[in-house]
Each structure stands twice: as C-alpha cells, then as structure tokens.
PDB file of C-alpha atoms in Angstrom:
ATOM      1  CA  MET B 700     197.098 183.656  68.890  1.00 49.00           C
ATOM      2  CA  ASP B 701     197.348 183.131  65.134  1.00 54.00           C
ATOM      3  CA  THR B 702     199.145 186.137  63.603  1.00 52.00           C
ATOM      4  CA  THR B 703     199.133 184.882  60.001  1.00 57.00           C
ATOM      5  CA  LYS B 704     196.877 186.683  57.578  1.00 64.00           C
ATOM      6  CA  ARG B 705     193.949 184.778  56.205  1.00 63.00           C
ATOM      7  CA  THR B 706     193.041 185.085  52.582  1.00 71.00           C
ATOM      8  CA  PRO B 707     189.357 185.577  51.759  1.00 69.00           C
ATOM      9  CA  ALA B 708     189.177 181.952  50.618  1.00 73.00           C
ATOM     10  CA  LYS B 709     190.602 180.732  53.935  1.00 72.00           C
ATOM     11  CA  GLN B 710     188.198 182.993  55.834  1.00 71.00           C
ATOM     12  CA  LYS B 711     185.235 181.547  53.930  1.00 69.00           C
ATOM     13  CA  SER B 712     186.512 178.033  54.588  1.00 73.00           C
ATOM     14  CA  ALA B 713     186.874 178.780  58.312  1.00 71.00           C
ATOM     15  CA  ILE B 714     183.347 180.224  58.430  1.00 72.00           C
ATOM     16  CA  ARG B 715     181.922 177.193  56.613  1.00 72.00           C
ATOM     17  CA  SER B 716     183.706 174.864  59.041  1.00 70.00           C
ATOM     18  CA  ARG B 717     182.289 176.754  62.019  1.00 70.00           C
ATOM     19  CA  ILE B 718     178.754 176.659  60.561  1.00 69.00           C
ATOM     20  CA  GLU B 719     179.030 172.908  59.952  1.00 69.00           C
ATOM     21  CA  GLU B 720     180.286 172.445  63.512  1.00 66.00           C
ATOM     22  CA  LEU B 721     177.290 174.351  64.879  1.00 63.00           C
ATOM     23  CA  GLU B 722     174.843 172.357  62.751  1.00 63.00           C
ATOM     24  CA  ARG B 723     176.060 168.969  64.049  1.00 64.00           C
ATOM     25  CA  PRO B 724     173.706 167.234  66.503  1.00 56.00           C
ATOM     26  CA  MET B 725     174.075 168.258  70.123  1.00 51.00           C
ATOM     27  CA  ALA B 726     175.628 166.009  72.726  1.00 48.00           C
ATOM     28  CA  THR B 727     173.330 163.464  74.339  1.00 50.00           C
ATOM     29  CA  GLY B 728     172.652 165.472  77.493  1.00 53.00           C
ATOM     30  CA  ALA B 729     171.792 168.630  75.558  1.00 50.00           C
ATOM     31  CA  ALA B 730     169.561 166.701  73.134  1.00 50.00           C
ATOM     32  CA  VAL B 731     167.699 165.103  76.020  1.00 49.00           C
ATOM     33  CA  GLN B 732     167.325 168.443  77.800  1.00 52.00           C
ATOM     34  CA  ARG B 733     165.955 169.974  74.584  1.00 50.00           C
ATOM     35  CA  ALA B 734     163.575 167.053  74.129  1.00 48.00           C
ATOM     36  CA  LYS B 735     162.336 167.391  77.722  1.00 46.00           C
ATOM     37  CA  THR B 736     161.029 170.861  76.954  1.00 47.00           C
ATOM     38  CA  LEU B 737     158.623 169.247  74.472  1.00 44.00           C
ATOM     39  CA  SER B 738     159.207 172.054  72.027  1.00 45.00           C
ATOM     40  CA  PRO B 739     158.164 171.093  68.528  1.00 47.00           C
ATOM     41  CA  SER B 740     161.108 169.801  66.549  1.00 45.00           C
ATOM     42  CA  PRO B 741     161.713 171.405  63.163  1.00 47.00           C
ATOM     43  CA  ASP B 742     160.588 168.403  61.133  1.00 46.00           C
ATOM     44  CA  THR B 743     159.165 170.467  58.301  1.00 46.00           C
ATOM     45  CA  ALA B 744     160.872 172.761  55.844  1.00 46.00           C
ATOM     46  CA  THR B 745     160.745 176.454  56.660  1.00 48.00           C
ATOM     47  CA  LEU B 746     161.489 179.635  54.780  1.00 50.00           C
ATOM     48  CA  SER B 747     163.848 182.179  56.208  1.00 51.00           C
ATOM     49  CA  SER B 748     164.784 185.470  54.587  1.00 51.00           C
ATOM     50  CA  LEU B 749     168.334 186.675  54.433  1.00 53.00           C
ATOM     51  CA  PRO B 750     169.280 190.045  53.011  1.00 59.00           C
ATOM     52  CA  GLY B 751     168.663 189.746  49.304  1.00 60.00           C
ATOM     53  CA  GLN B 752     167.735 186.052  49.238  1.00 60.00           C
ATOM     54  CA  THR B 753     165.273 183.461  50.463  1.00 58.00           C
ATOM     55  CA  VAL B 754     166.600 180.123  51.683  1.00 60.00           C
ATOM     56  CA  LEU B 755     164.594 176.919  52.022  1.00 61.00           C
ATOM     57  CA  SER B 756     165.999 174.875  54.894  1.00 66.00           C
ATOM     58  CA  LYS B 757     166.084 171.087  54.774  1.00 67.00           C
ATOM     59  CA  PRO B 758     163.839 169.110  57.119  1.00 70.00           C
ATOM     60  CA  ARG B 759     165.653 167.897  60.234  1.00 79.00           C
ATOM     61  CA  ILE B 760     164.980 164.419  61.523  1.00 86.00           C
ATOM     62  CA  GLN B 761     166.087 163.879  65.094  1.00 93.00           C
ATOM     63  CA  LEU B 762     166.589 160.296  66.240  1.00 95.00           C
ATOM     64  CA  LEU B 763     166.848 159.316  69.903  1.00 95.00           C
ATOM     65  CA  THR B 764     168.521 156.283  71.424  1.00 95.00           C
ATOM     66  CA  SER B 765     166.648 154.041  73.813  1.00 94.00           C
ATOM     67  CA  SER B 766     168.647 155.566  76.690  1.00 95.00           C
ATOM     68  CA  GLU B 767     167.566 159.069  75.672  1.00 96.00           C
ATOM     69  CA  VAL B 768     163.923 157.948  75.514  1.00 96.00           C
ATOM     70  CA  GLN B 769     164.284 156.384  78.981  1.00 96.00           C
ATOM     71  CA  GLU B 770     165.703 159.650  80.288  1.00 95.00           C
ATOM     72  CA  ILE B 771     162.964 161.765  78.686  1.00 93.00           C
ATOM     73  CA  LEU B 772     160.208 159.523  80.066  1.00 94.00           C
ATOM     74  CA  ASN B 773     162.072 158.945  83.351  1.00 94.00           C
ATOM     75  CA  VAL B 774     161.550 155.173  83.124  1.00 95.00           C
ATOM     76  CA  LYS B 775     163.715 152.059  83.168  1.00 95.00           C
ATOM     77  CA  ARG B 776     164.790 150.029  80.138  1.00 95.00           C
ATOM     78  CA  THR B 777     162.235 147.289  80.834  1.00 95.00           C
ATOM     79  CA  PHE B 778     159.374 149.805  80.538  1.00 95.00           C
ATOM     80  CA  VAL B 779     160.502 150.822  77.041  1.00 95.00           C
ATOM     81  CA  THR B 780     161.138 147.195  76.018  1.00 94.00           C
ATOM     82  CA  GLU B 781     157.747 145.969  77.253  1.00 95.00           C
ATOM     83  CA  HIS B 782     155.762 148.842  75.736  1.00 95.00           C
ATOM     84  CA  VAL B 783     157.531 148.541  72.383  1.00 95.00           C
ATOM     85  CA  ALA B 784     156.774 144.788  72.368  1.00 95.00           C
ATOM     86  CA  ALA B 785     153.122 145.474  73.285  1.00 96.00           C
ATOM     87  CA  LYS B 786     152.996 148.211  70.610  1.00 95.00           C
ATOM     88  CA  THR B 787     151.648 150.729  73.126  1.00 94.00           C
ATOM     89  CA  MET B 788     154.377 153.260  72.367  1.00 95.00           C
ATOM     90  CA  PRO B 789     156.081 154.415  69.154  1.00 96.00           C
ATOM     91  CA  GLN B 790     157.991 151.683  67.383  1.00 96.00           C
ATOM     92  CA  PRO B 791     161.725 152.246  66.862  1.00 96.00           C
ATOM     93  CA  LEU B 792     163.710 152.040  63.662  1.00 95.00           C
ATOM     94  CA  LYS B 793     166.024 149.047  63.652  1.00 93.00           C
ATOM     95  CA  PHE B 794     169.418 149.421  62.022  1.00 93.00           C
ATOM     96  CA  GLY B 795     170.699 145.959  61.202  1.00 91.00           C
ATOM     97  CA  SER B 796     169.418 142.506  61.998  1.00 90.00           C
ATOM     98  CA  GLY B 797     169.617 140.366  65.054  1.00 89.00           C
ATOM     99  CA  ARG B 798     169.255 141.023  68.750  1.00 86.00           C
ATOM    100  CA  ARG B 799     172.069 143.556  68.971  1.00 90.00           C
ATOM    101  CA  ALA B 800     170.968 145.831  66.124  1.00 92.00           C
ATOM    102  CA  ALA B 801     170.874 149.538  66.956  1.00 94.00           C
ATOM    103  CA  ILE B 802     167.429 151.038  67.466  1.00 94.00           C
ATOM    104  CA  ARG B 803     166.403 154.698  67.311  1.00 96.00           C
ATOM    105  CA  PHE B 804     163.135 156.501  67.990  1.00 96.00           C
ATOM    106  CA  PHE B 805     161.832 159.552  66.164  1.00 95.00           C
ATOM    107  CA  GLU B 806     161.948 162.478  68.579  1.00 94.00           C
ATOM    108  CA  HIS B 807     158.648 163.914  67.346  1.00 93.00           C
ATOM    109  CA  GLU B 808     156.893 160.550  67.901  1.00 95.00           C
ATOM    110  CA  ILE B 809     158.103 160.400  71.507  1.00 95.00           C
ATOM    111  CA  HIS B 810     156.857 163.971  72.048  1.00 93.00           C
ATOM    112  CA  GLN B 811     153.483 163.038  70.546  1.00 94.00           C
ATOM    113  CA  TYR B 812     153.328 159.919  72.755  1.00 94.00           C
ATOM    114  CA  VAL B 813     153.785 162.066  75.867  1.00 93.00           C
ATOM    115  CA  MET B 814     151.200 164.575  74.657  1.00 94.00           C
ATOM    116  CA  ASP B 815     148.721 161.746  73.926  1.00 93.00           C
ATOM    117  CA  LEU B 816     149.222 160.374  77.442  1.00 91.00           C
ATOM    118  CA  ALA B 817     148.587 163.847  78.861  1.00 92.00           C
ATOM    119  CA  ALA B 818     145.429 164.234  76.734  1.00 92.00           C
ATOM    120  CA  GLN B 819     144.216 160.803  77.883  1.00 90.00           C
ATOM    121  CA  ARG B 820     144.844 161.821  81.486  1.00 89.00           C
ATOM    122  CA  ASP B 821     142.916 165.064  80.982  1.00 89.00           C
ATOM    123  CA  GLN B 822     139.944 163.254  79.411  1.00 88.00           C
ATOM    124  CA  THR B 823     139.648 160.583  82.080  1.00 83.00           C
ATOM    125  CA  GLY B 824     140.704 162.633  85.082  1.00 75.00           C
ATOM    126  CA  ALA B 825     143.424 160.124  85.961  1.00 62.00           C
ATOM    127  CA  GLY B 826     146.277 158.468  84.148  1.00 54.00           C
ATOM    128  CA  PRO B 827     146.039 154.834  83.000  1.00 56.00           C
ATOM    129  CA  ALA B 828     148.290 153.648  85.843  1.00 58.00           C
ATOM    130  CA  LEU B 829     146.024 155.250  88.442  1.00 51.00           C
ATOM    131  CA  GLN B 830     142.934 153.670  86.890  1.00 52.00           C
ATOM    132  CA  VAL B 831     144.520 150.210  86.979  1.00 50.00           C
ATOM    133  CA  THR B 832     145.489 150.702  90.606  1.00 52.00           C
ATOM    134  CA  ALA B 833     141.953 151.854  91.518  1.00 52.00           C
ATOM    135  CA  ALA B 834     140.439 148.841  89.699  1.00 50.00           C
ATOM    136  CA  ALA B 835     142.831 146.505  91.496  1.00 49.00           C
ATOM    137  CA  MET B 836     141.880 148.066  94.839  1.00 48.00           C
ATOM    138  CA  GLU B 837     138.168 147.525  94.154  1.00 54.00           C
ATOM    139  CA  GLY B 838     138.845 143.809  93.616  1.00 50.00           C
ATOM    140  CA  HIS B 839     140.375 143.397  97.077  1.00 45.00           C
TER     141      HIS B 839
END
C-alpha cells in the first residue's frame, strides 16, 4: 500500500488518469456483448447537469471490426464479405488501400441493419431466407 502523501495536484492527476482509463473503449468481448443488446449507442451529444455546471458531452462514434460484426450477427466471414460486395448490408470504412487495408463498421449502422431485417420479417411474416427456401421448394 502506498503510504506517501499525495498533494492535491497529484490527486487531481490520479483522478484524471482514472477517468481517462474508464473512458477508453471496452475490450472486444465487452463491446460485442454491449452491441448484442441493441441498445442505442450514444452517437449524439447530450447534456448532463453537474452541481453548479452544465456539460455538453462529445458525440461517441463506435467502430466495429469485421470479426465483431460476425459475432454480433452470428455469421461467418463469407456472409459479411458477400453482403458487403452485394451492398445489401452497411458498407465499411476502409483505412488504407489495397486488399489488406483495415475495415471498420459503424456500430449504429449494424444495429439499424438488424432492426431493418426484423421489421422486414414482421411485415412479410417470414424472413428473406425463409421466403427463398419456400420459393425454391415450390420449384421442385
């Protein structure tokens, strides 16, 4: 245990460091678990009142890797690759050029994609995959 006395400046510095540590993005597993809940991400600025002051928070943009998107959707890499190529799912941001450039998806777009699929399912009574299967069965 640290028995040295901290000056007020050192205490403030330690508090700032702890706040910055807490504000860093969560580990992959935690981010995916949070994304699976489909809770709206804080992508807009909000006001919060502290005693004696009002603070405007900065918008947070959460980016997901292809692996995180695969885990959220519970699909394989080829599904994501094919649907991105066919432009039937949100398009990723590409960082760099060439085949090996990093790609990231906006978390809120993936959430909206899932919600749109659910709305489509609710309107038609069956998901797109089930309709294709039924149409294929009628042809046989």
